Coordinates of C-alpha atoms in Angstrom, one line a residue:
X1 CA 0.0 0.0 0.0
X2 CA 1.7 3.4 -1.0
X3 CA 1.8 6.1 2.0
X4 CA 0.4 8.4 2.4
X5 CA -3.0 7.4 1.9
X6 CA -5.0 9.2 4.4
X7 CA -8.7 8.3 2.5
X8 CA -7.9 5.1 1.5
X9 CA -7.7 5.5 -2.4
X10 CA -5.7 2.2 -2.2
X11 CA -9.4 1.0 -1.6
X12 CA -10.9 2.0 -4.9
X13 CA -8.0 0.9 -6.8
X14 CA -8.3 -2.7 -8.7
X15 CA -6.3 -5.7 -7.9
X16 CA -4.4 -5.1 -11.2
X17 CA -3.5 -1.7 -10.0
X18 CA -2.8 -2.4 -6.8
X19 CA -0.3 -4.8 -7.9
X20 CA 1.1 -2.3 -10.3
X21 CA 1.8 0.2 -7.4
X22 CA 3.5 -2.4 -5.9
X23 CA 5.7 -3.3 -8.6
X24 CA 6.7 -0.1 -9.8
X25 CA 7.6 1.3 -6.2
X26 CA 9.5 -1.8 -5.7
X27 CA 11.1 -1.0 -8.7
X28 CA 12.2 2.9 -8.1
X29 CA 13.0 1.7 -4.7
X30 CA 15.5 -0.7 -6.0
X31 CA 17.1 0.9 -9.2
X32 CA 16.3 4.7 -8.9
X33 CA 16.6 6.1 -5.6
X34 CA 20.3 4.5 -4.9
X35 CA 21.7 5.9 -8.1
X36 CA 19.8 9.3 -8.5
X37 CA 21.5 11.7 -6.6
X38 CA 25.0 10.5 -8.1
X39 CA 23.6 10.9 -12.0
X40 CA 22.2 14.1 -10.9
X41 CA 25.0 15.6 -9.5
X42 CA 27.3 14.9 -12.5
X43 CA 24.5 15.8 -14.8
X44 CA 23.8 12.5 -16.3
X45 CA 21.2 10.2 -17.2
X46 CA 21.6 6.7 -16.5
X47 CA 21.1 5.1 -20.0
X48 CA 21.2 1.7 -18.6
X49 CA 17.5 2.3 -16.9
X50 CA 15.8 2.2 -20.1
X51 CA 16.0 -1.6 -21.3
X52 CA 14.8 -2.0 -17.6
X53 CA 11.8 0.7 -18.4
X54 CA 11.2 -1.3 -21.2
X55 CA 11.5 -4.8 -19.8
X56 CA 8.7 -4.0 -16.5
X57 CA 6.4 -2.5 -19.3
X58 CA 7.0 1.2 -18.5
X59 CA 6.6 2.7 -21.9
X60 CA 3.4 2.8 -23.6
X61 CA 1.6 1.4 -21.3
X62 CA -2.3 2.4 -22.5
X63 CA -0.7 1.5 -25.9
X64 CA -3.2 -1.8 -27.3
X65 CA -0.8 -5.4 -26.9
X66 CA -0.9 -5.9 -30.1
X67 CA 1.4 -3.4 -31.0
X68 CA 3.7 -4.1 -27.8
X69 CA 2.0 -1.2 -25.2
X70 CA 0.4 -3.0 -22.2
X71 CA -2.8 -2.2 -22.8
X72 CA -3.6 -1.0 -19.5
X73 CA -6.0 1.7 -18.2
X74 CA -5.5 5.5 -17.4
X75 CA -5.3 4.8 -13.6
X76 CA -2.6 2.6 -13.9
X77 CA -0.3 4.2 -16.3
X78 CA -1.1 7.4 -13.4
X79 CA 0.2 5.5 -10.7
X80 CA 3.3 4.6 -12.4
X81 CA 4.1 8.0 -12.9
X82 CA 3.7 8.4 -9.5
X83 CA 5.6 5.8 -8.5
X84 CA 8.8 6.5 -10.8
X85 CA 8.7 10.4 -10.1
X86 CA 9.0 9.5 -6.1
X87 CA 12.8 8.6 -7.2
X88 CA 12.8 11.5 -10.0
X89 CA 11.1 13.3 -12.4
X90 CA 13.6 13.2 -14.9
X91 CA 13.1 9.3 -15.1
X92 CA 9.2 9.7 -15.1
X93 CA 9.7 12.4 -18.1
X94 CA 11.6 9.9 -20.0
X95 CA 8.8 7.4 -19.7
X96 CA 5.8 10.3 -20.0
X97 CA 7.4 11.5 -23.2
X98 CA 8.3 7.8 -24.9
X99 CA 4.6 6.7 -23.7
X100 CA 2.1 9.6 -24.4
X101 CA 4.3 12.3 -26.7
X102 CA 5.9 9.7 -29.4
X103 CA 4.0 6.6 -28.9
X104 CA 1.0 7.6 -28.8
X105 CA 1.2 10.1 -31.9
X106 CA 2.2 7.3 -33.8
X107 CA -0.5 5.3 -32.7
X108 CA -3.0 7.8 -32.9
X109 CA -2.4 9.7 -36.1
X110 CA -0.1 7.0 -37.5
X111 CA -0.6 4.7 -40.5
X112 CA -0.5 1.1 -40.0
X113 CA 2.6 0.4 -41.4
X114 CA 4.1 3.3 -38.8
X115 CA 2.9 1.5 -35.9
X116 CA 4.2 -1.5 -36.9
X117 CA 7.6 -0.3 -37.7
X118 CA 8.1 1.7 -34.5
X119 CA 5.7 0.9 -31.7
X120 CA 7.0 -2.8 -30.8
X121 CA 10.8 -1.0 -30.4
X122 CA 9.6 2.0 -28.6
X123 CA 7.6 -0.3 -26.4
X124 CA 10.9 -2.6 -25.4
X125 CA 13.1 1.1 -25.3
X126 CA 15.1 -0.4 -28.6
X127 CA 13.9 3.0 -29.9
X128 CA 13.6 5.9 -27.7
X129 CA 11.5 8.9 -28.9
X130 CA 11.1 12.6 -28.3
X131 CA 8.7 15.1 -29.1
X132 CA 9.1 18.3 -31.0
X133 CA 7.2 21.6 -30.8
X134 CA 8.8 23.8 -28.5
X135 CA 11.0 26.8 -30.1
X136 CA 12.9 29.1 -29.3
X137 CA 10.6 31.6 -29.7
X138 CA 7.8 29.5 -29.3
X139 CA 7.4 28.3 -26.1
X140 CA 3.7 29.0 -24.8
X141 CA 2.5 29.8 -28.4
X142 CA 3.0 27.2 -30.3
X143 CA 0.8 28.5 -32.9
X144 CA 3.8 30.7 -34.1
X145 CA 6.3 27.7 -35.0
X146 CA 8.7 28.6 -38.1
X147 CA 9.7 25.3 -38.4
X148 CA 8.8 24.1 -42.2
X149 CA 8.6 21.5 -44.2
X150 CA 8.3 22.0 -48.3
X151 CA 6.8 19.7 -50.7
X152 CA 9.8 18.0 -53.4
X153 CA 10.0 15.6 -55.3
X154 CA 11.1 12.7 -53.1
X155 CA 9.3 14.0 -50.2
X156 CA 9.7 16.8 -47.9
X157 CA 12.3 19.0 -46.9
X158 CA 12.3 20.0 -42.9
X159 CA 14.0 23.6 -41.7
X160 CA 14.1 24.9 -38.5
X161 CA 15.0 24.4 -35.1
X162 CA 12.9 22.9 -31.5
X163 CA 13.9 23.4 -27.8
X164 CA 14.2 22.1 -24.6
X165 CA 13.6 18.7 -25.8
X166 CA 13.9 16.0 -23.0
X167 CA 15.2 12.6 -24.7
X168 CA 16.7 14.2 -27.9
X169 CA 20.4 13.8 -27.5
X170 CA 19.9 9.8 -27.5
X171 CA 16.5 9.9 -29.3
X172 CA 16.3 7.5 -31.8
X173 CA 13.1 9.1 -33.7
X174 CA 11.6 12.2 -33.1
X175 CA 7.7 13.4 -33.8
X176 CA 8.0 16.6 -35.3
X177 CA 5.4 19.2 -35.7
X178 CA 6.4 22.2 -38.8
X179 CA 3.4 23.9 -41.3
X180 CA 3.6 23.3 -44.8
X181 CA 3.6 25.2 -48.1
X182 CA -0.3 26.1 -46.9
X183 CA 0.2 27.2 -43.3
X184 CA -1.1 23.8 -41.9
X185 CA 0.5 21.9 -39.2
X186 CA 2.1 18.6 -40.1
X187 CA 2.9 15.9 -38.0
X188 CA 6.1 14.1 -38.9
X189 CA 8.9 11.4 -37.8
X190 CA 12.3 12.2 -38.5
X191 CA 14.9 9.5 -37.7
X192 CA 18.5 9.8 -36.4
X193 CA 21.0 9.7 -39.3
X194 CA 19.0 11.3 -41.8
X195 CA 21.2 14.4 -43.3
X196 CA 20.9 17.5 -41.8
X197 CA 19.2 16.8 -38.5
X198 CA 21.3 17.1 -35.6
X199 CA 20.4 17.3 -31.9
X200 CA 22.5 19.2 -29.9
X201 CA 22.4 18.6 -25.6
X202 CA 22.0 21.7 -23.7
X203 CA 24.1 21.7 -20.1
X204 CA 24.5 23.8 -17.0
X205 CA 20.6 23.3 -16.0
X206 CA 20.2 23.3 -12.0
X207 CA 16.8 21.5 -12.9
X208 CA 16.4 18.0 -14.2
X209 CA 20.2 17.5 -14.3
X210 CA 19.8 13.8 -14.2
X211 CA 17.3 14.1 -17.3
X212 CA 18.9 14.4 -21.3
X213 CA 17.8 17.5 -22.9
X214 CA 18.6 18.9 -26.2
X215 CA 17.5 20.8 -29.4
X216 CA 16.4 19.2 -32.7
X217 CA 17.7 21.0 -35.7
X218 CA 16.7 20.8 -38.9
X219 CA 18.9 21.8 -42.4
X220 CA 17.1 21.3 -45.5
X221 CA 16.7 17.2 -44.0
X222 CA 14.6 14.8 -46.7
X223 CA 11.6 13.6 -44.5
X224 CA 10.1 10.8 -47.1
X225 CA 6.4 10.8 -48.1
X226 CA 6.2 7.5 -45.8
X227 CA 7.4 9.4 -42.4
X228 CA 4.4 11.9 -42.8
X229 CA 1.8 11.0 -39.6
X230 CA -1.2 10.6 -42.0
X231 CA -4.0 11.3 -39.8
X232 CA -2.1 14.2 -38.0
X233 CA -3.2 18.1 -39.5
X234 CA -3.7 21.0 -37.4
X235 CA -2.5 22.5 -34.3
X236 CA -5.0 20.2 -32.4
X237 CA -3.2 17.5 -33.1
X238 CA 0.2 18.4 -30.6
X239 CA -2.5 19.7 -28.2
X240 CA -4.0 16.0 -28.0
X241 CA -0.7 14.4 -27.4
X242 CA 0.0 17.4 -24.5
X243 CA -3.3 16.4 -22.8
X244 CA -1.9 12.6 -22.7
X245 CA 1.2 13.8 -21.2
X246 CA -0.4 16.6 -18.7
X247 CA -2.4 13.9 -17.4
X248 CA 0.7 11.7 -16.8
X249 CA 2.2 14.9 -14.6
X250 CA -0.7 15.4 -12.8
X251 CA 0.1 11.4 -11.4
X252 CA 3.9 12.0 -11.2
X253 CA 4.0 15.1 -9.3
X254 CA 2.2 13.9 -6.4
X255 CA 4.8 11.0 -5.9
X256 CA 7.5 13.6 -5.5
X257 CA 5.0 15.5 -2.7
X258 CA 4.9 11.8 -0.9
X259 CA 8.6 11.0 -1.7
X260 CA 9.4 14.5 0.4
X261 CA 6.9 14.2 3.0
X262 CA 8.1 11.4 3.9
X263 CA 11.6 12.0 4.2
X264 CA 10.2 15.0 6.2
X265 CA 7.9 13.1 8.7
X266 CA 10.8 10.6 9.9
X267 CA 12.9 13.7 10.0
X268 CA 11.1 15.3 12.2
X269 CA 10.8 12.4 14.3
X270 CA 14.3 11.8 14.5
X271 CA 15.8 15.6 14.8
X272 CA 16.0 16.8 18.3
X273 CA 16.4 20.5 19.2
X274 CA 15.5 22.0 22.6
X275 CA 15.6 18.4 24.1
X276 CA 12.8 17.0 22.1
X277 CA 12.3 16.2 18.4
X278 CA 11.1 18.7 15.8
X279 CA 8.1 16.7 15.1
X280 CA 6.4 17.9 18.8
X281 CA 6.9 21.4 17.9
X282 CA 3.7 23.0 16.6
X283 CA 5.3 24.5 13.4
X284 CA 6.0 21.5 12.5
X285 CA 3.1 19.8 13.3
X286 CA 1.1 22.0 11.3
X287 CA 3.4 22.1 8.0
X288 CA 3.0 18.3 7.9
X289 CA -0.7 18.6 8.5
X290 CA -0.9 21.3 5.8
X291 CA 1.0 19.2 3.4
X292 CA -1.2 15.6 3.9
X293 CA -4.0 17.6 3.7
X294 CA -2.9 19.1 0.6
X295 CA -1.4 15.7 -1.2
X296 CA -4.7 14.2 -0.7
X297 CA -6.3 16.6 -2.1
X298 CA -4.7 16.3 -5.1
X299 CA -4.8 12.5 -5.2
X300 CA -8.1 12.5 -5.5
X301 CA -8.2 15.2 -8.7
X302 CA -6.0 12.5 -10.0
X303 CA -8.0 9.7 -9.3
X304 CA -11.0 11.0 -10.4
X305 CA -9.7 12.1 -13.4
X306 CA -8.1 8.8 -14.5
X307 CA -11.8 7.8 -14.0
X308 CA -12.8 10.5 -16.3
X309 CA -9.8 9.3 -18.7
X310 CA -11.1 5.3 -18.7
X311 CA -14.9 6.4 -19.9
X312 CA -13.3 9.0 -22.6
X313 CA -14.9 12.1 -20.8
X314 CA -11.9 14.1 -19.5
X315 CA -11.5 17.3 -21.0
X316 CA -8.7 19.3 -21.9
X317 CA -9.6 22.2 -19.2
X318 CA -9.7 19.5 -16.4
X319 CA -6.5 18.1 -17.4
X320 CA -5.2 21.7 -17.6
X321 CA -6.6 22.1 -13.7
X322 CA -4.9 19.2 -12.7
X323 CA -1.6 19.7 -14.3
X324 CA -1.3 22.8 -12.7
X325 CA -2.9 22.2 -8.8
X326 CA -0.7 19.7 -8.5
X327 CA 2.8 20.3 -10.0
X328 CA 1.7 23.8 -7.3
X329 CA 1.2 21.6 -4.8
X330 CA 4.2 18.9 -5.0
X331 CA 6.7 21.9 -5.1
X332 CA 4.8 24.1 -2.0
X333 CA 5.3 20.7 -0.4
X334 CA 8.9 20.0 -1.2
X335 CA 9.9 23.6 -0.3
X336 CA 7.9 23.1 3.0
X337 CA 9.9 19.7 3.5
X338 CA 13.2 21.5 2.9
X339 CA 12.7 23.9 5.6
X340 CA 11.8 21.8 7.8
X341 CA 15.2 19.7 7.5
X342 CA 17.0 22.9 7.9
X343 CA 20.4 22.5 6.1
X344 CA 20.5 19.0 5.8
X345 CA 17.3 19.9 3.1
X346 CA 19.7 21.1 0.7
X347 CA 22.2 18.2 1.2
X348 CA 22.4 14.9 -1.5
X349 CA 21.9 12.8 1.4
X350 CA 18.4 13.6 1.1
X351 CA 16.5 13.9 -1.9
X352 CA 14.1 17.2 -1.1
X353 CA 16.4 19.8 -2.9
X354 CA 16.6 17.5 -5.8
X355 CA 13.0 17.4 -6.0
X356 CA 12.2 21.3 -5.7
X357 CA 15.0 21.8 -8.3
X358 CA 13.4 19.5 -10.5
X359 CA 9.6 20.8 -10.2
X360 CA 10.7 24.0 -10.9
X361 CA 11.0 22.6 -14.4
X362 CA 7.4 20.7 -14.3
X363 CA 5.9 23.9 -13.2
X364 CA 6.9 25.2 -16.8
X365 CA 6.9 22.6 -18.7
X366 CA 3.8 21.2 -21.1
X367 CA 1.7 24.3 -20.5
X368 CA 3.2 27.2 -17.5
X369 CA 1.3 27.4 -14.5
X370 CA -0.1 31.1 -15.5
X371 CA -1.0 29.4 -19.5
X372 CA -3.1 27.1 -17.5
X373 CA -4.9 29.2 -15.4
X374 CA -5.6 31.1 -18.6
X375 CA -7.0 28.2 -20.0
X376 CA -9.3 27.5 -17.5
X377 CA -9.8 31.3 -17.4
X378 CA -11.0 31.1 -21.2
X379 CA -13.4 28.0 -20.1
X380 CA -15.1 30.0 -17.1
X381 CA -15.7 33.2 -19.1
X382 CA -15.3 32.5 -22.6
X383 CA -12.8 35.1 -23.5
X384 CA -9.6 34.0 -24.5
X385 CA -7.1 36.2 -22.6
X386 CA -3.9 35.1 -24.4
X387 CA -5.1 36.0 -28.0

């Protein structure tokens, strides 16, 4: 049973899922948390966790069977984003991005032939994927994208440039998005080795250093007519894949909150000032009551809305107030949690500073916490106040 749990969610979960928390904590127990800290501080990601992604059936896991996803529901794929990001949300990006930004694309808009050249791979992390839209002057308006592709004779010719793309420097594949000769947005997948598309890392972040991110850049590179995502035209097309992977954060996020709160609660048990531990002050009483109350809270938006997911009736604005309550609430929570282990909170031999570092990044990421409470702004009064 995952803690904290203070109204018994565990209850309403399914034998299937229960055994999937199980698993998957087990499993970040065991390989992430004892190596995290050390990849993070030297900037790395640890390349040798994604055959093991792969082999526990991390990646694409709503994905049908027959193309090598697990076929599993909503709820479960949530609460194994929650269970991966309690050891780090660079690992839980990794998966969100392989599982609901490239495989799902490909499963969604692709043609047949697509998802049965690259969903089995992506599913077993022989292929690893990343997602392009952000650039970099296009970040929150992705409407304005420059990238382009032209029409030739063999194909297509991509041009331009996306940011701040987590996987890219070891992405096998990437699911562009660029307009064409009419202004429409195309969804494409380019392929490491083609000519002219490189993918640069970027370094020196403080946030997600254990996490591989990079641009994709694009010089005059032949995309062939058989790499076009078919069923993919218009902007709303990104958006749907966003809305998979919002949904994802909304789940991971809170297993930070728990990973912190915990580390906080048998801190304060264990920390004596004043000839008693911190835990019987009434400070910190009242930070740790705040922050349950608060992680709760937001595991039952999740749940509910992996219910709403499962019967096809979750809607982008929900997903948006979601994505953004929580990601508030886990990084409140781990910045309450570092305060309350004083200096030892910014120290590697605990993971809260880690975590706040890191959801200083979710916080932007996929939609900003100010876009989203300007979508759900638009969705209460039915002005758009971005436009």
């Amino acid at each position: 049973m995952p803690t904290p749990d203070f109204f018994n969610i565990y209850d309403l979960l399914t034998t299937e899922q229960q055994l999937i928390i199980s698993t998957v904590k087990d499993f970040s127990d065991r390989e992430i948390k004892p190596i995290i800290e050390d990849y993070a501080q030297k900037a790395e990601f640890p390349l040798h966790l994604i055959k093991k992604f792969g082999d526990i059936g991390l990646f694409g896991a709503t994905i049908p069977q027959e193309y090598g996803g697990g076929g599993l529901d909503y709820i479960s794929y949530g609460l194994m984003c929650q269970e991966i990001e309690r050891g780090d949300s660079g690992m839980r990006s990794t998966i969100s991005v392989q599982s609901s930004l490239v495989m799902w694309p490909v499963f969604a808009f692709g043609s047949e032939e697509q998802k049965r050249k690259y969903l089995p791979g992506l599913a077993t992390g022989e292929l690893i994927g990343c997602f392009g839209l952000t650039e970099p002057d296009h970040g929150s308006n992705p409407a304005g994208m420059t990238t382009r592709i032209s029409k030739t004779e063999n194909g297509y010719l991509l041009n331009g440039s996306k940011m701040w793309i987590s996987n890219a420097p070891f992405a096998d594949i990437a699911i562009v998005w660029a307009r064409d000769n009419d202004g429409k947005v195309r969804g494409l997948i380019a392929e490491r080795g083609m000519e002219g598309f490189s993918t640069p890392e970027i370094h020196n972040k403080w946030s997600l250093r254990a996490s591989a991110t990079g641009e994709l850049v694009f010089d005059n590179v032949l995309i062939p007519e058989e790499n076009i995502l078919p069923n993919a035209s218009g902007l709303k097309a990104p958006l749907q894949c966003l809305d998979k992977a919002r949904y994802g954060i909304a789940w991971g996020v809170i297993g930070a909150a728990m990973d912190c709160y915990e580390t906080a609660v048998k801190y304060a048990a264990e920390r004596i000032q004043f000839e008693k531990p911190i835990a019987a002050f009434q400070l910190t009483q009242k930070k740790l009551a705040e922050m349950l109350t608060e992680i709760t809270k937001a595991q039952l938006l999740a749940w509910r809305l992996g219910t709403l997911m499962n019967e096809g009736k979750a809607t982008t604005t929900q997903i948006s107030m979601a994505k953004r309550n929580n990601v508030a609430m886990a990084l409140n929570v781990a910045r309450e949690c570092r305060q309350i282990l004083g200096a030892m909170g910014i120290s590697g031999e605990y993971p809260i500073m880690r975590h706040v570092m890191n959801l200083e990044s979710v916080i932007t990421y996929e939609g900003t916490h100010d876009i989203h409470l300007l979508i759900l702004g638009a969705e209460i009064t039915g002005i758009q106040a971005f436009k």
